[in-house]
Amino acid sequence: MLRELGYVAFLTLFVIPLQAQVPPALPSSEKSEKNAKLPPCRACRVLVNSFEDGMRKTERNKHDGGDAAWEEERLGSYKTSEVRLVEIQESLCNDVTRGSSQCHNLAEDNEHLIEEWWVKHQTEEPDLFQYLCIDQLAVCCPNLHFGPNCEPCSDCHGNGQCKGNGTRKGNGKCLCDAGYAGEACTECALQYYEAFRDESKILCSPCHVACLNGTGCRGAGPRNCNSCAKGWATLSGGEKQGCIDVNECLEVRNACQRNQFCVNTEGSHTCINCDRSCNGCSGDGPDLCNTCADGYELRDGLCTDTAGEKREHYVTMTRYLTYLGLCIATCVIFQSSTWIASLVGLAVALYISVSEYWLSGSTTKGTSPTIPDHLMEELRGK
């Protein structure tokens, strides 16, 4: 019995509290981001950025206001103090999401270099990135330099990027932007034409969509294509050369399905469903029907919903017959009791008045089928 009580006490005092202190497992996506492996130069840049963020956060933490001379003297000593360095290192890499584990390891392995820069070189070499990543660890290069010896990059004339720029990798050649080609990105790529050039700059613009992919063009517009893409016809002879759009709505038989109308677009066409009142159409709206669909009738050039009118007529007749039945019932009751007939008659009159008022209000709000606004404007203009 005592042994069991001792075992329970042990679990209560030691095992359960330790289990409660175990942090919850990170989601797989966050864990993969945390353990992501960055390139050496990128990892060093992340570490330096985190350190510089810490410097900004501790820049004025200790002295805000007061005597100017005293503040300047004390702030100057705090600026390069070990106290401030410790504060920065305590939060170092905590704000990093991608590659945070690598950042912590890099900070731990090079803690002596960071402390040496802080104490001895911070004043004459204020750029920590230059000191740590380029000079000491030799994993990065200055901007527009590449390779193990940080050689100068090729001049890409603002139209590309140097391969390996700022790192100890790459070959220094130009990776041209879209639309540019050549070793120095001073030529236009296929499907682009030279829109502007001077001694130091070239501007390349894309060929028109009418130009067949892979054949290029001589200039802007469809008339300067070397070959035409699908949906465009070739023109030749004199000034009328290049490509012209094919109107599939006229050239292609049955370009659209039944109860659709065709709209020509550049290099193609679009099929749009006819209005529901139409049985075939030449355009959008009830005024462009070939014939009216079942339940619709041509009136004043528009296919009108006659089925809806018949329904409204039937509902109206039913309503009036209901009113008549109520009135007859009131007259029958009147023969046996005048008092009850008066109350019933008042209720019937109130019911009829409210019903008609509500129905008239619904009609004015346009609950019945309406003609589209653009067609109404056209009709008013006529």
Coordinates of C-alpha atoms in Angstrom, one line a residue:
M1 CA 0.0 0.0 0.0
L2 CA 2.8 2.4 0.9
R3 CA 4.6 1.5 -2.3
E4 CA 1.6 2.4 -4.4
L5 CA 1.1 5.7 -2.6
G6 CA 4.8 6.5 -3.2
Y7 CA 4.4 5.7 -6.9
V8 CA 1.4 8.0 -7.2
A9 CA 3.2 10.8 -5.4
F10 CA 6.2 10.4 -7.7
L11 CA 4.0 10.7 -10.8
T12 CA 2.2 13.7 -9.4
L13 CA 5.3 15.6 -8.4
F14 CA 7.7 14.8 -11.3
V15 CA 6.4 13.0 -14.4
I16 CA 3.1 14.9 -15.0
P17 CA 4.7 18.4 -14.5
L18 CA 7.5 17.5 -17.0
Q19 CA 4.9 16.3 -19.5
A20 CA 3.0 19.5 -19.2
Q21 CA 6.2 21.5 -19.9
V22 CA 6.8 19.8 -23.2
P23 CA 6.0 22.4 -26.0
P24 CA 3.4 21.4 -28.5
A25 CA 4.7 20.0 -31.8
L26 CA 5.0 22.5 -34.7
P27 CA 2.9 21.9 -37.8
S28 CA 4.8 20.2 -40.6
S29 CA 4.8 23.3 -42.8
E30 CA 6.3 25.5 -40.0
K31 CA 8.8 22.9 -39.1
S32 CA 10.0 22.6 -42.7
E33 CA 10.3 26.4 -42.9
K34 CA 12.3 26.5 -39.7
N35 CA 14.7 23.7 -40.8
A36 CA 15.0 25.0 -44.4
K37 CA 18.6 25.0 -45.7
L38 CA 19.6 28.4 -47.2
P39 CA 22.6 29.0 -49.5
P40 CA 25.6 30.2 -47.5
C41 CA 25.5 33.8 -48.6
R42 CA 21.8 34.0 -48.1
A43 CA 22.0 32.5 -44.6
C44 CA 24.7 35.0 -43.6
R45 CA 22.6 37.9 -44.9
V46 CA 19.6 36.6 -42.8
L47 CA 21.9 36.6 -39.7
V48 CA 23.1 40.1 -40.3
N49 CA 19.6 41.4 -41.0
S50 CA 18.4 39.9 -37.7
F51 CA 21.4 41.5 -35.8
E52 CA 20.8 44.9 -37.4
D53 CA 17.1 44.7 -36.4
G54 CA 18.2 44.1 -32.8
M55 CA 20.5 47.1 -33.1
R56 CA 17.6 49.3 -34.1
K57 CA 15.3 47.9 -31.4
T58 CA 18.0 48.7 -28.7
E59 CA 19.1 52.0 -30.2
R60 CA 17.3 54.3 -27.7
N61 CA 16.0 51.8 -25.1
K62 CA 18.1 53.2 -22.2
H63 CA 18.0 57.0 -22.6
D64 CA 14.9 59.0 -23.6
G65 CA 15.0 62.6 -22.7
G66 CA 16.8 64.4 -19.8
D67 CA 20.0 66.4 -19.8
A68 CA 21.5 66.5 -23.3
A69 CA 25.2 66.3 -22.3
W70 CA 24.6 63.6 -19.8
E71 CA 22.5 61.6 -22.3
E72 CA 25.1 61.9 -25.0
E73 CA 27.8 60.7 -22.7
R74 CA 25.9 57.8 -21.3
L75 CA 24.3 56.9 -24.7
G76 CA 27.6 56.8 -26.4
S77 CA 29.0 54.3 -23.8
Y78 CA 25.8 52.2 -24.1
K79 CA 26.0 52.2 -27.9
T80 CA 29.1 49.9 -27.9
S81 CA 28.6 48.3 -24.5
E82 CA 28.6 44.6 -23.8
V83 CA 25.2 45.0 -22.1
R84 CA 23.6 46.1 -25.5
L85 CA 25.4 43.3 -27.3
V86 CA 23.9 40.7 -24.9
E87 CA 20.5 42.2 -25.4
I88 CA 20.8 41.9 -29.2
Q89 CA 22.1 38.3 -29.0
E90 CA 19.3 37.2 -26.7
S91 CA 16.8 37.9 -29.5
L92 CA 19.0 37.1 -32.4
C93 CA 17.3 34.9 -35.1
N94 CA 14.0 34.8 -33.1
D95 CA 12.3 36.9 -35.8
V96 CA 13.5 34.6 -38.6
T97 CA 10.9 32.2 -40.0
R98 CA 12.6 30.4 -42.9
G99 CA 15.9 28.9 -42.0
S100 CA 15.8 29.9 -38.3
S101 CA 17.6 26.8 -37.2
Q102 CA 20.5 27.5 -39.6
C103 CA 20.5 31.1 -38.4
H104 CA 20.9 30.1 -34.7
N105 CA 23.7 27.6 -35.6
L106 CA 25.5 30.2 -37.7
A107 CA 25.3 32.8 -34.9
E108 CA 26.6 30.3 -32.3
D109 CA 29.5 29.2 -34.5
N110 CA 30.6 32.8 -35.2
E111 CA 29.8 34.4 -31.9
H112 CA 33.5 35.3 -31.4
L113 CA 33.6 37.1 -34.8
I114 CA 30.5 39.1 -34.0
E115 CA 31.9 40.0 -30.5
E116 CA 35.3 41.0 -32.1
W117 CA 33.5 43.3 -34.6
W118 CA 31.4 44.8 -31.9
V119 CA 34.3 45.6 -29.6
K120 CA 37.1 46.4 -32.0
H121 CA 35.9 47.1 -35.5
Q122 CA 32.4 48.6 -35.2
T123 CA 33.6 52.2 -35.4
E124 CA 35.9 52.0 -38.4
E125 CA 33.9 49.2 -40.2
P126 CA 30.2 49.9 -39.5
D127 CA 29.0 47.4 -42.2
L128 CA 28.7 44.0 -40.4
F129 CA 27.8 42.3 -43.7
Q130 CA 31.0 43.4 -45.3
Y131 CA 33.0 42.4 -42.2
L132 CA 31.4 39.0 -41.5
C133 CA 30.0 37.6 -44.7
I134 CA 32.6 39.0 -47.2
D135 CA 35.8 39.5 -45.3
Q136 CA 35.8 36.8 -42.6
L137 CA 33.5 34.0 -43.7
A138 CA 34.1 34.6 -47.5
V139 CA 30.6 33.3 -48.4
C140 CA 29.5 36.5 -50.2
C141 CA 30.8 39.1 -52.6
P142 CA 30.1 42.9 -53.0
N143 CA 27.3 43.8 -55.4
L144 CA 28.1 43.2 -59.1
H145 CA 30.9 40.7 -58.2
F146 CA 30.8 36.9 -58.3
G147 CA 32.8 33.8 -57.8
P148 CA 35.5 32.6 -55.4
N149 CA 37.7 35.6 -56.0
C150 CA 34.8 38.1 -56.3
E151 CA 35.5 39.1 -59.9
P152 CA 33.5 41.9 -61.6
C153 CA 30.3 40.9 -63.3
S154 CA 29.6 41.4 -67.0
D155 CA 27.8 44.6 -67.9
C156 CA 24.1 43.6 -68.7
H157 CA 23.2 47.2 -69.6
G158 CA 20.2 47.2 -67.2
N159 CA 18.5 44.4 -69.2
G160 CA 19.5 41.4 -67.2
Q161 CA 21.1 40.0 -64.0
C162 CA 24.6 38.8 -63.4
K163 CA 24.7 35.0 -62.7
G164 CA 26.1 34.7 -59.1
N165 CA 25.9 38.4 -58.3
G166 CA 26.9 39.0 -54.7
T167 CA 27.9 35.3 -54.0
R168 CA 30.9 33.1 -54.4
K169 CA 29.0 31.1 -57.1
G170 CA 28.0 31.6 -60.7
N171 CA 30.0 32.5 -63.8
G172 CA 29.3 36.3 -64.0
K173 CA 27.5 36.1 -67.4
C174 CA 24.2 37.9 -68.0
L175 CA 20.9 36.3 -67.5
C176 CA 18.7 38.5 -69.7
D177 CA 15.3 39.7 -68.9
A178 CA 12.3 38.7 -71.0
G179 CA 12.6 40.2 -74.5
Y180 CA 16.4 40.6 -74.5
A181 CA 19.2 38.4 -75.8
G182 CA 22.9 38.4 -76.4
E183 CA 25.9 38.1 -74.1
A184 CA 25.4 41.7 -72.8
C185 CA 21.6 41.7 -73.3
T186 CA 21.9 44.3 -76.1
E187 CA 19.7 42.5 -78.6
C188 CA 16.0 41.8 -78.9
A189 CA 14.8 38.2 -78.4
L190 CA 12.6 36.4 -80.9
Q191 CA 9.0 37.7 -80.9
Y192 CA 10.3 41.1 -79.8
Y193 CA 11.3 44.1 -81.9
E194 CA 13.6 47.1 -81.3
A195 CA 11.4 50.0 -80.3
F196 CA 14.2 52.3 -79.2
R197 CA 18.0 52.4 -79.1
D198 CA 20.7 55.0 -78.3
E199 CA 24.4 54.7 -77.3
S200 CA 23.7 53.3 -73.9
K201 CA 20.2 51.8 -73.9
I202 CA 17.9 49.5 -76.0
L203 CA 14.1 49.0 -75.5
C204 CA 12.5 45.8 -76.9
S205 CA 8.7 45.5 -77.2
P206 CA 6.7 42.3 -77.8
C207 CA 5.4 41.6 -81.3
H208 CA 1.6 41.8 -82.0
V209 CA -0.5 38.7 -81.1
A210 CA -1.2 38.3 -84.9
C211 CA 2.5 37.3 -85.4
L212 CA 3.1 33.5 -85.5
N213 CA 5.1 32.4 -82.5
G214 CA 8.7 31.7 -83.4
T215 CA 8.7 33.8 -86.6
G216 CA 9.2 37.3 -85.1
C217 CA 8.3 40.6 -86.6
R218 CA 9.8 43.8 -88.1
G219 CA 8.0 46.3 -85.9
A220 CA 4.8 47.2 -84.1
G221 CA 1.3 46.1 -85.1
P222 CA -0.1 43.2 -87.2
R223 CA 1.2 44.6 -90.5
N224 CA 4.9 44.0 -89.5
C225 CA 4.5 40.2 -88.8
N226 CA 6.8 37.9 -90.7
S227 CA 4.1 35.1 -90.5
C228 CA 0.5 35.1 -89.3
A229 CA -0.9 33.2 -86.3
K230 CA -4.1 31.1 -86.4
G231 CA -7.1 33.4 -86.9
W232 CA -5.2 35.9 -89.0
A233 CA -4.9 36.1 -92.8
T234 CA -1.8 37.0 -94.7
L235 CA -1.8 40.2 -96.8
S236 CA 0.8 40.8 -99.6
G237 CA 1.6 43.4 -102.1
G238 CA 2.4 47.1 -101.8
E239 CA 1.7 48.7 -98.5
K240 CA -1.1 46.2 -97.7
Q241 CA 1.1 43.5 -96.3
G242 CA 1.3 41.7 -92.9
C243 CA -1.7 40.1 -91.2
I244 CA -5.4 40.9 -90.9
D245 CA -8.0 39.5 -88.6
V246 CA -10.3 36.8 -89.9
N247 CA -13.9 37.4 -89.1
E248 CA -15.0 33.9 -88.2
C249 CA -18.6 35.1 -87.8
L250 CA -18.7 35.7 -91.5
E251 CA -16.1 33.3 -92.9
V252 CA -16.9 30.2 -90.9
R253 CA -20.2 28.4 -91.4
N254 CA -22.1 27.5 -88.2
A255 CA -19.4 29.1 -86.1
C256 CA -21.8 28.9 -83.1
Q257 CA -24.4 26.5 -81.9
R258 CA -28.1 26.9 -82.2
N259 CA -29.6 29.7 -80.1
Q260 CA -26.2 31.5 -79.9
F261 CA -24.9 34.5 -81.7
C262 CA -21.3 35.1 -82.8
V263 CA -19.0 38.0 -81.7
N264 CA -15.7 38.4 -83.6
T265 CA -12.5 39.0 -81.5
E266 CA -8.9 39.4 -82.5
G267 CA -7.7 36.1 -83.9
S268 CA -10.8 34.3 -82.7
H269 CA -14.5 34.6 -81.9
T270 CA -16.9 34.2 -79.0
C271 CA -20.4 32.5 -78.9
I272 CA -23.0 34.1 -76.6
N273 CA -26.4 32.6 -75.7
C274 CA -29.4 34.3 -77.1
D275 CA -32.0 36.0 -75.0
R276 CA -34.5 33.5 -73.5
S277 CA -37.3 35.1 -75.5
C278 CA -35.6 34.2 -78.8
N279 CA -35.6 31.1 -81.0
G280 CA -32.4 32.0 -82.8
C281 CA -31.0 35.5 -82.9
S282 CA -28.5 37.9 -84.5
G283 CA -27.5 39.7 -81.3
D284 CA -28.2 40.3 -77.6
G285 CA -31.7 41.2 -76.5
P286 CA -35.4 40.5 -77.2
D287 CA -35.3 42.9 -80.2
L288 CA -32.8 40.9 -82.2
C289 CA -34.6 37.5 -82.3
N290 CA -35.0 35.6 -85.5
T291 CA -38.3 34.3 -84.2
C292 CA -39.9 34.3 -80.7
A293 CA -39.6 31.3 -78.4
D294 CA -42.7 29.4 -77.1
G295 CA -44.6 31.6 -74.7
Y296 CA -43.4 34.8 -76.3
E297 CA -45.1 37.0 -78.9
L298 CA -43.6 39.7 -81.2
R299 CA -45.0 43.2 -80.1
D300 CA -43.5 46.5 -81.2
G301 CA -40.4 44.7 -82.4
L302 CA -39.8 42.9 -79.0
C303 CA -40.5 39.3 -78.1
T304 CA -42.9 39.7 -75.1
D305 CA -43.7 37.1 -72.5
T306 CA -47.4 36.2 -73.2
A307 CA -47.4 33.2 -70.9
G308 CA -46.7 35.6 -68.0
E309 CA -49.6 37.8 -69.1
K310 CA -51.9 34.8 -69.2
R311 CA -50.8 33.8 -65.7
E312 CA -51.4 37.3 -64.4
H313 CA -54.9 37.3 -66.0
Y314 CA -55.7 34.0 -64.4
V315 CA -54.6 35.2 -61.0
T316 CA -56.6 38.4 -61.3
M317 CA -59.8 36.5 -62.2
T318 CA -59.3 34.1 -59.3
R319 CA -58.8 37.0 -56.9
Y320 CA -62.0 38.7 -58.0
L321 CA -63.9 35.5 -57.7
T322 CA -62.6 35.1 -54.1
Y323 CA -63.8 38.6 -53.3
L324 CA -67.2 37.8 -54.8
G325 CA -67.4 34.6 -52.7
L326 CA -66.6 36.6 -49.5
C327 CA -69.3 39.1 -50.3
I328 CA -71.9 36.4 -50.9
A329 CA -71.0 34.8 -47.6
T330 CA -71.4 38.1 -45.8
C331 CA -74.9 38.5 -47.3
V332 CA -75.9 35.0 -46.2
I333 CA -74.7 35.7 -42.6
F334 CA -76.6 39.0 -42.7
Q335 CA -79.9 37.1 -42.9
S336 CA -79.3 35.4 -39.5
S337 CA -77.3 38.0 -37.6
T338 CA -76.8 41.7 -38.5
W339 CA -74.1 42.2 -35.8
I340 CA -72.0 39.3 -37.0
A341 CA -72.5 40.2 -40.6
S342 CA -71.3 43.8 -39.9
L343 CA -68.1 42.5 -38.4
V344 CA -67.5 40.0 -41.2
G345 CA -68.3 42.7 -43.8
L346 CA -65.8 45.1 -42.2
A347 CA -63.1 42.4 -42.2
V348 CA -63.8 41.5 -45.9
A349 CA -63.6 45.2 -46.9
L350 CA -60.3 45.6 -45.0
Y351 CA -58.9 42.4 -46.6
I352 CA -59.8 43.5 -50.1
S353 CA -58.4 47.0 -49.6
V354 CA -55.1 45.8 -48.1
S355 CA -54.7 43.1 -50.8
E356 CA -55.3 45.6 -53.7
Y357 CA -53.0 48.2 -52.2
W358 CA -50.2 45.6 -51.8
L359 CA -50.7 44.3 -55.3
S360 CA -50.6 47.7 -56.9
G361 CA -47.4 48.5 -55.0
S362 CA -45.7 45.3 -56.2
T363 CA -46.7 46.1 -59.8
T364 CA -45.2 49.6 -59.6
K365 CA -41.9 48.1 -58.3
G366 CA -41.5 46.1 -61.5
T367 CA -41.9 42.5 -60.3
S368 CA -43.1 41.6 -63.8
P369 CA -40.6 40.9 -66.6
T370 CA -38.8 44.1 -67.7
I371 CA -36.9 45.2 -70.8
P372 CA -33.1 45.7 -70.3
D373 CA -32.0 49.3 -69.6
H374 CA -29.9 49.6 -72.7
L375 CA -32.8 48.6 -74.9
M376 CA -35.1 51.0 -73.1
E377 CA -32.6 53.8 -73.8
E378 CA -32.5 52.8 -77.5
L379 CA -36.4 52.8 -77.6
R380 CA -36.6 56.1 -75.9
G381 CA -34.1 57.5 -78.4
K382 CA -36.3 56.4 -81.3

